[in-house]
C-alpha positions as YAML, in Angstrom:
chain: A
units: angstrom
residues:
- id: 1
  name: MET
  ca: [-63.62, -9.27, -9.39]
- id: 2
  name: GLN
  ca: [-64.71, -12.34, -11.21]
- id: 3
  name: MET
  ca: [-64.04, -15.67, -9.39]
- id: 4
  name: ASN
  ca: [-65.09, -19.20, -10.47]
- id: 5
  name: ARG
  ca: [-66.28, -21.48, -7.87]
- id: 6
  name: SER
  ca: [-63.65, -23.94, -8.62]
- id: 7
  name: ASP
  ca: [-60.88, -21.34, -8.13]
- id: 8
  name: SER
  ca: [-58.18, -21.83, -5.56]
- id: 9
  name: ILE
  ca: [-57.61, -19.11, -2.73]
- id: 10
  name: VAL
  ca: [-54.71, -18.72, -0.45]
- id: 11
  name: ILE
  ca: [-55.15, -16.30, 2.50]
- id: 12
  name: LEU
  ca: [-52.44, -15.07, 4.80]
- id: 13
  name: THR
  ca: [-53.32, -13.70, 8.11]
- id: 14
  name: GLY
  ca: [-51.17, -11.78, 10.62]
- id: 15
  name: ALA
  ca: [-51.44, -10.14, 14.05]
- id: 16
  name: GLY
  ca: [-53.79, -7.45, 12.65]
- id: 17
  name: ILE
  ca: [-56.72, -9.96, 12.36]
- id: 18
  name: SER
  ca: [-56.49, -10.88, 16.13]
- id: 19
  name: ALA
  ca: [-55.71, -7.41, 17.53]
- id: 20
  name: GLU
  ca: [-59.44, -6.47, 17.49]
- id: 21
  name: SER
  ca: [-60.03, -9.55, 19.71]
- id: 22
  name: GLY
  ca: [-57.74, -8.01, 22.31]
- id: 23
  name: LEU
  ca: [-54.43, -9.79, 21.51]
- id: 24
  name: ALA
  ca: [-51.26, -7.70, 21.12]
- id: 25
  name: THR
  ca: [-49.65, -7.37, 17.71]
- id: 26
  name: PHE
  ca: [-46.29, -9.08, 17.60]
- id: 27
  name: ARG
  ca: [-44.12, -6.01, 17.71]
- id: 28
  name: GLY
  ca: [-45.54, -2.73, 18.97]
- id: 29
  name: PRO
  ca: [-44.42, 0.71, 17.95]
- id: 30
  name: ASP
  ca: [-41.96, 0.71, 20.83]
- id: 31
  name: GLY
  ca: [-40.24, -2.51, 19.50]
- id: 32
  name: LEU
  ca: [-41.56, -4.56, 22.35]
- id: 33
  name: TRP
  ca: [-43.82, -7.49, 22.51]
- id: 34
  name: GLU
  ca: [-45.96, -7.33, 25.56]
- id: 35
  name: GLY
  ca: [-43.29, -5.40, 27.32]
- id: 36
  name: HIS
  ca: [-40.45, -7.79, 26.26]
- id: 37
  name: ARG
  ca: [-37.65, -7.35, 23.62]
- id: 38
  name: VAL
  ca: [-38.29, -9.99, 21.03]
- id: 39
  name: GLU
  ca: [-34.69, -11.00, 21.28]
- id: 40
  name: ASP
  ca: [-35.33, -12.06, 24.98]
- id: 41
  name: VAL
  ca: [-38.44, -14.33, 24.34]
- id: 42
  name: CYS
  ca: [-38.51, -15.44, 20.68]
- id: 43
  name: THR
  ca: [-34.98, -16.83, 19.78]
- id: 44
  name: PRO
  ca: [-33.32, -20.11, 20.46]
- id: 45
  name: GLU
  ca: [-30.43, -18.18, 22.17]
- id: 46
  name: ALA
  ca: [-32.97, -16.66, 24.66]
- id: 47
  name: LEU
  ca: [-34.56, -20.17, 25.41]
- id: 48
  name: ALA
  ca: [-30.92, -21.49, 26.08]
- id: 49
  name: ARG
  ca: [-29.95, -18.53, 28.15]
- id: 50
  name: ASP
  ca: [-33.12, -18.08, 30.25]
- id: 51
  name: PRO
  ca: [-35.53, -20.78, 29.72]
- id: 52
  name: ALA
  ca: [-37.65, -19.67, 32.82]
- id: 53
  name: THR
  ca: [-38.42, -16.23, 31.29]
- id: 54
  name: VAL
  ca: [-39.29, -17.77, 27.89]
- id: 55
  name: HIS
  ca: [-41.49, -20.45, 29.15]
- id: 56
  name: ARG
  ca: [-43.26, -17.98, 31.52]
- id: 57
  name: PHE
  ca: [-43.84, -15.61, 28.67]
- id: 58
  name: TYR
  ca: [-45.60, -18.20, 26.53]
- id: 59
  name: ASP
  ca: [-47.51, -19.37, 29.47]
- id: 60
  name: GLU
  ca: [-48.97, -15.88, 30.05]
- id: 61
  name: ARG
  ca: [-49.86, -15.70, 26.32]
- id: 62
  name: ARG
  ca: [-51.56, -19.11, 26.59]
- id: 63
  name: ALA
  ca: [-53.55, -18.17, 29.68]
- id: 64
  name: LYS
  ca: [-54.62, -14.99, 27.93]
- id: 65
  name: LEU
  ca: [-56.43, -17.09, 25.23]
- id: 66
  name: ALA
  ca: [-59.16, -17.79, 27.68]
- id: 67
  name: GLN
  ca: [-59.91, -14.10, 27.89]
- id: 68
  name: VAL
  ca: [-60.48, -13.46, 24.21]
- id: 69
  name: ALA
  ca: [-62.82, -14.76, 21.39]
- id: 70
  name: PRO
  ca: [-62.89, -14.93, 17.72]
- id: 71
  name: ASN
  ca: [-64.07, -11.69, 16.02]
- id: 72
  name: ALA
  ca: [-66.08, -10.98, 12.88]
- id: 73
  name: ALA
  ca: [-63.01, -11.44, 10.67]
- id: 74
  name: HIS
  ca: [-62.19, -14.94, 12.05]
- id: 75
  name: GLN
  ca: [-65.85, -15.86, 11.71]
- id: 76
  name: ALA
  ca: [-65.98, -14.59, 8.02]
- id: 77
  name: LEU
  ca: [-62.94, -16.80, 7.17]
- id: 78
  name: ALA
  ca: [-64.59, -19.71, 8.79]
- id: 79
  name: ARG
  ca: [-67.69, -19.17, 6.74]
- id: 80
  name: LEU
  ca: [-65.56, -19.03, 3.55]
- id: 81
  name: ASP
  ca: [-64.04, -22.31, 4.64]
- id: 82
  name: ARG
  ca: [-67.34, -23.92, 5.00]
- id: 83
  name: GLU
  ca: [-68.94, -22.54, 1.84]
- id: 84
  name: TRP
  ca: [-66.13, -22.11, -0.75]
- id: 85
  name: PRO
  ca: [-66.28, -25.27, -2.96]
- id: 86
  name: GLY
  ca: [-62.83, -24.59, -4.73]
- id: 87
  name: GLY
  ca: [-59.39, -24.85, -3.11]
- id: 88
  name: LEU
  ca: [-58.69, -22.88, -0.09]
- id: 89
  name: LEU
  ca: [-55.76, -22.66, 2.45]
- id: 90
  name: ILE
  ca: [-55.70, -20.18, 5.39]
- id: 91
  name: VAL
  ca: [-52.18, -19.67, 6.41]
- id: 92
  name: THR
  ca: [-51.73, -17.85, 9.65]
- id: 93
  name: GLN
  ca: [-48.74, -16.34, 11.26]
- id: 94
  name: ASN
  ca: [-50.55, -16.14, 14.47]
- id: 95
  name: VAL
  ca: [-49.86, -18.57, 17.30]
- id: 96
  name: ASP
  ca: [-53.40, -18.08, 18.88]
- id: 97
  name: ASP
  ca: [-56.35, -20.61, 18.27]
- id: 98
  name: LEU
  ca: [-58.99, -18.01, 17.20]
- id: 99
  name: HIS
  ca: [-59.28, -19.34, 13.65]
- id: 100
  name: GLU
  ca: [-59.97, -22.84, 14.99]
- id: 101
  name: ARG
  ca: [-62.48, -21.55, 17.55]
- id: 102
  name: ALA
  ca: [-64.38, -19.61, 14.81]
- id: 103
  name: GLY
  ca: [-64.58, -22.97, 12.87]
- id: 104
  name: ALA
  ca: [-61.82, -22.81, 10.21]
- id: 105
  name: THR
  ca: [-60.40, -26.17, 9.21]
- id: 106
  name: ARG
  ca: [-58.47, -25.64, 5.96]
- id: 107
  name: LEU
  ca: [-55.72, -23.93, 8.02]
- id: 108
  name: LEU
  ca: [-52.07, -24.09, 9.01]
- id: 109
  name: HIS
  ca: [-50.04, -22.29, 11.53]
- id: 110
  name: MET
  ca: [-46.73, -21.59, 9.89]
- id: 111
  name: HIS
  ca: [-45.24, -19.92, 13.18]
- id: 112
  name: GLY
  ca: [-46.52, -22.70, 15.58]
- id: 113
  name: GLU
  ca: [-49.17, -22.71, 18.23]
- id: 114
  name: LEU
  ca: [-49.50, -21.61, 21.79]
- id: 115
  name: LYS
  ca: [-51.66, -24.64, 22.60]
- id: 116
  name: SER
  ca: [-48.77, -27.01, 21.57]
- id: 117
  name: ALA
  ca: [-45.54, -28.24, 23.21]
- id: 118
  name: LEU
  ca: [-42.57, -29.29, 21.20]
- id: 119
  name: CYS
  ca: [-39.99, -31.80, 22.26]
- id: 120
  name: ALA
  ca: [-36.45, -30.58, 21.61]
- id: 121
  name: ALA
  ca: [-35.17, -34.16, 21.85]
- id: 122
  name: CYS
  ca: [-37.38, -36.15, 19.53]
- id: 123
  name: GLY
  ca: [-39.46, -33.53, 17.70]
- id: 124
  name: ALA
  ca: [-42.70, -34.73, 18.80]
- id: 125
  name: ALA
  ca: [-45.54, -32.14, 19.22]
- id: 126
  name: ALA
  ca: [-48.37, -32.61, 21.58]
- id: 127
  name: PRO
  ca: [-51.53, -30.51, 22.50]
- id: 128
  name: TRP
  ca: [-50.79, -28.39, 25.73]
- id: 129
  name: THR
  ca: [-53.24, -26.07, 27.47]
- id: 130
  name: ASP
  ca: [-51.67, -25.51, 30.94]
- id: 131
  name: ALA
  ca: [-48.39, -24.09, 32.11]
- id: 132
  name: LEU
  ca: [-45.27, -25.50, 30.57]
- id: 133
  name: PRO
  ca: [-42.42, -25.36, 33.07]
- id: 134
  name: PRO
  ca: [-38.82, -25.80, 31.90]
- id: 135
  name: ALA
  ca: [-37.69, -29.49, 31.94]
- id: 136
  name: SER
  ca: [-41.23, -30.71, 31.37]
- id: 137
  name: THR
  ca: [-41.04, -34.34, 30.20]
- id: 138
  name: CYS
  ca: [-42.04, -35.49, 26.74]
- id: 139
  name: ALA
  ca: [-44.65, -38.26, 26.84]
- id: 140
  name: LYS
  ca: [-43.13, -39.88, 23.70]
- id: 141
  name: CYS
  ca: [-39.54, -40.14, 24.55]
- id: 142
  name: ASN
  ca: [-39.39, -39.40, 28.38]
- id: 143
  name: GLU
  ca: [-36.73, -36.53, 27.82]
- id: 144
  name: PRO
  ca: [-37.20, -33.45, 29.89]
- id: 145
  name: ARG
  ca: [-36.89, -31.31, 26.88]
- id: 146
  name: LEU
  ca: [-40.36, -29.84, 26.19]
- id: 147
  name: ARG
  ca: [-40.55, -26.15, 24.93]
- id: 148
  name: PRO
  ca: [-43.14, -23.84, 23.48]
- id: 149
  name: ASP
  ca: [-44.06, -25.11, 20.02]
- id: 150
  name: ILE
  ca: [-43.29, -21.67, 18.51]
- id: 151
  name: VAL
  ca: [-41.06, -20.92, 15.47]
- id: 152
  name: PHE
  ca: [-38.34, -18.71, 16.90]
- id: 153
  name: PHE
  ca: [-36.38, -16.12, 14.81]
- id: 154
  name: GLY
  ca: [-33.77, -18.13, 12.84]
- id: 155
  name: GLU
  ca: [-35.94, -21.37, 12.78]
- id: 156
  name: MET
  ca: [-37.74, -22.50, 9.62]
- id: 157
  name: PRO
  ca: [-41.51, -21.93, 9.55]
- id: 158
  name: TYR
  ca: [-43.72, -24.99, 9.43]
- id: 159
  name: GLN
  ca: [-45.09, -26.67, 6.17]
- id: 160
  name: MET
  ca: [-43.43, -24.45, 3.75]
- id: 161
  name: ASP
  ca: [-43.65, -26.98, 0.90]
- id: 162
  name: ARG
  ca: [-47.48, -27.17, 1.35]
- id: 163
  name: ILE
  ca: [-47.70, -23.37, 1.44]
- id: 164
  name: TYR
  ca: [-45.74, -22.79, -1.73]
- id: 165
  name: ASP
  ca: [-47.61, -25.60, -3.49]
- id: 166
  name: ALA
  ca: [-50.89, -23.86, -2.79]
- id: 167
  name: LEU
  ca: [-49.46, -20.47, -3.76]
- id: 168
  name: GLU
  ca: [-48.21, -21.78, -7.12]
- id: 169
  name: ASN
  ca: [-51.77, -23.12, -7.82]
- id: 170
  name: ALA
  ca: [-53.63, -20.10, -6.40]
- id: 171
  name: ASP
  ca: [-56.16, -17.80, -8.51]
- id: 172
  name: LEU
  ca: [-56.32, -15.31, -5.59]
- id: 173
  name: PHE
  ca: [-54.04, -14.46, -2.79]
- id: 174
  name: VAL
  ca: [-55.29, -12.39, 0.10]
- id: 175
  name: SER
  ca: [-53.14, -10.97, 2.85]
- id: 176
  name: ILE
  ca: [-54.87, -9.77, 6.03]
- id: 177
  name: GLY
  ca: [-53.33, -7.86, 8.81]
- id: 178
  name: THR
  ca: [-49.75, -8.35, 8.12]
- id: 179
  name: SER
  ca: [-46.76, -5.94, 8.28]
- id: 180
  name: GLY
  ca: [-45.27, -7.20, 4.97]
- id: 181
  name: ALA
  ca: [-41.84, -7.01, 6.57]
- id: 182
  name: VAL
  ca: [-41.15, -10.54, 7.94]
- id: 183
  name: TYR
  ca: [-40.01, -13.23, 5.48]
- id: 184
  name: PRO
  ca: [-40.84, -15.71, 4.20]
- id: 185
  name: ALA
  ca: [-44.28, -14.66, 4.55]
- id: 186
  name: ALA
  ca: [-43.57, -11.26, 3.09]
- id: 187
  name: GLY
  ca: [-42.61, -12.82, -0.22]
- id: 188
  name: PHE
  ca: [-45.70, -14.90, -0.58]
- id: 189
  name: VAL
  ca: [-47.33, -11.99, -2.67]
- id: 190
  name: GLN
  ca: [-44.53, -12.29, -5.20]
- id: 191
  name: THR
  ca: [-44.99, -16.04, -5.59]
- id: 192
  name: ALA
  ca: [-48.54, -15.57, -6.12]
- id: 193
  name: ARG
  ca: [-48.13, -12.87, -8.63]
- id: 194
  name: ALA
  ca: [-45.63, -14.92, -10.67]
- id: 195
  name: VAL
  ca: [-48.34, -17.48, -11.44]
- id: 196
  name: GLY
  ca: [-50.87, -14.93, -12.39]
- id: 197
  name: ALA
  ca: [-52.94, -14.90, -9.20]
- id: 198
  name: ARG
  ca: [-54.88, -11.77, -8.29]
- id: 199
  name: THR
  ca: [-53.50, -10.23, -5.16]
- id: 200
  name: ILE
  ca: [-55.31, -8.24, -2.50]
- id: 201
  name: GLU
  ca: [-54.16, -6.68, 0.82]
- id: 202
  name: LEU
  ca: [-56.52, -5.95, 3.64]
- id: 203
  name: ASN
  ca: [-54.90, -4.00, 6.40]
- id: 204
  name: LEU
  ca: [-55.18, -0.95, 8.65]
- id: 205
  name: LYS
  ca: [-52.47, 0.90, 6.82]
- id: 206
  name: PRO
  ca: [-50.28, 0.14, 3.88]
- id: 207
  name: SER
  ca: [-47.82, -2.66, 4.59]
- id: 208
  name: ALA
  ca: [-44.14, -2.84, 3.58]
- id: 209
  name: GLY
  ca: [-45.14, -4.62, 0.55]
- id: 210
  name: SER
  ca: [-48.36, -2.91, -0.50]
- id: 211
  name: ALA
  ca: [-46.97, -1.77, -3.95]
- id: 212
  name: LEU
  ca: [-46.78, -5.48, -5.00]
- id: 213
  name: PHE
  ca: [-50.48, -6.01, -4.56]
- id: 214
  name: ASP
  ca: [-53.14, -5.62, -7.26]
- id: 215
  name: GLU
  ca: [-55.46, -3.93, -4.73]
- id: 216
  name: THR
  ca: [-55.01, -2.56, -1.24]
- id: 217
  name: ARG
  ca: [-58.18, -1.97, 1.01]
- id: 218
  name: LEU
  ca: [-57.61, -0.17, 4.27]
- id: 219
  name: GLY
  ca: [-59.57, -0.39, 7.37]
- id: 220
  name: PRO
  ca: [-60.45, -2.75, 10.30]
- id: 221
  name: ALA
  ca: [-60.25, -6.48, 9.53]
- id: 222
  name: THR
  ca: [-63.69, -6.87, 11.12]
- id: 223
  name: ARG
  ca: [-65.20, -4.80, 8.41]
- id: 224
  name: LEU
  ca: [-63.08, -5.60, 5.42]
- id: 225
  name: VAL
  ca: [-62.90, -9.47, 5.74]
- id: 226
  name: PRO
  ca: [-66.72, -9.95, 5.98]
- id: 227
  name: GLU
  ca: [-67.05, -7.71, 2.94]
- id: 228
  name: LEU
  ca: [-64.64, -9.65, 0.93]
- id: 229
  name: VAL
  ca: [-66.11, -12.94, 1.89]
- id: 230
  name: ASP
  ca: [-69.61, -11.83, 0.99]
- id: 231
  name: MET
  ca: [-68.32, -10.70, -2.36]
- id: 232
  name: LEU
  ca: [-66.58, -14.03, -3.05]
- id: 233
  name: LEU
  ca: [-69.50, -16.05, -2.07]
- id: 234
  name: ARG
  ca: [-72.01, -14.00, -4.20]
...
């Protein structure tokens, strides 16, 4: 694969890249996420119906971040971020902070972040590292409406305009550790293909959209991602 140092790269990462650090993938083979139905912890209806359970669930996920560390795949992408002179955007579906802790900066979280609280009244977001009880007060508007800064099912992912702008100018699109089943991220490969970008999937097993990629490489992210980054930087 020939790449010019001025080329633009868009990388999409999903739960598979953090699984090797010990974080559960979003939806396990039993349809549950950390023992909970997704409908009970990741929808606006769940938050309205049982805020205590939803807040406690994300408090537990936030606390678990202290027990895990970035792995070789996160570190390789951080190296690419440091050394690639062309355009680069790492779009993650993950709500953990492992990309940042590895050192990536050209990064956005399309589904929100565990270490952030969102005010449902004024829309302000603020860093948050401790437990977030229901009815916590927003420092900006003083309303007791803080919630986890997580994009629930039925809500619009963050910074979609920026993501599509990057995809429409991409020379290479790489999808890492994603199921290929959750939209709009599952459609990114089609957007990249439409503008002539080369497309590569790195995954443990073929995703729902594998047939859309120019190339699929199967194996653990901790092996495949460093290999790809080494190839790109050569």
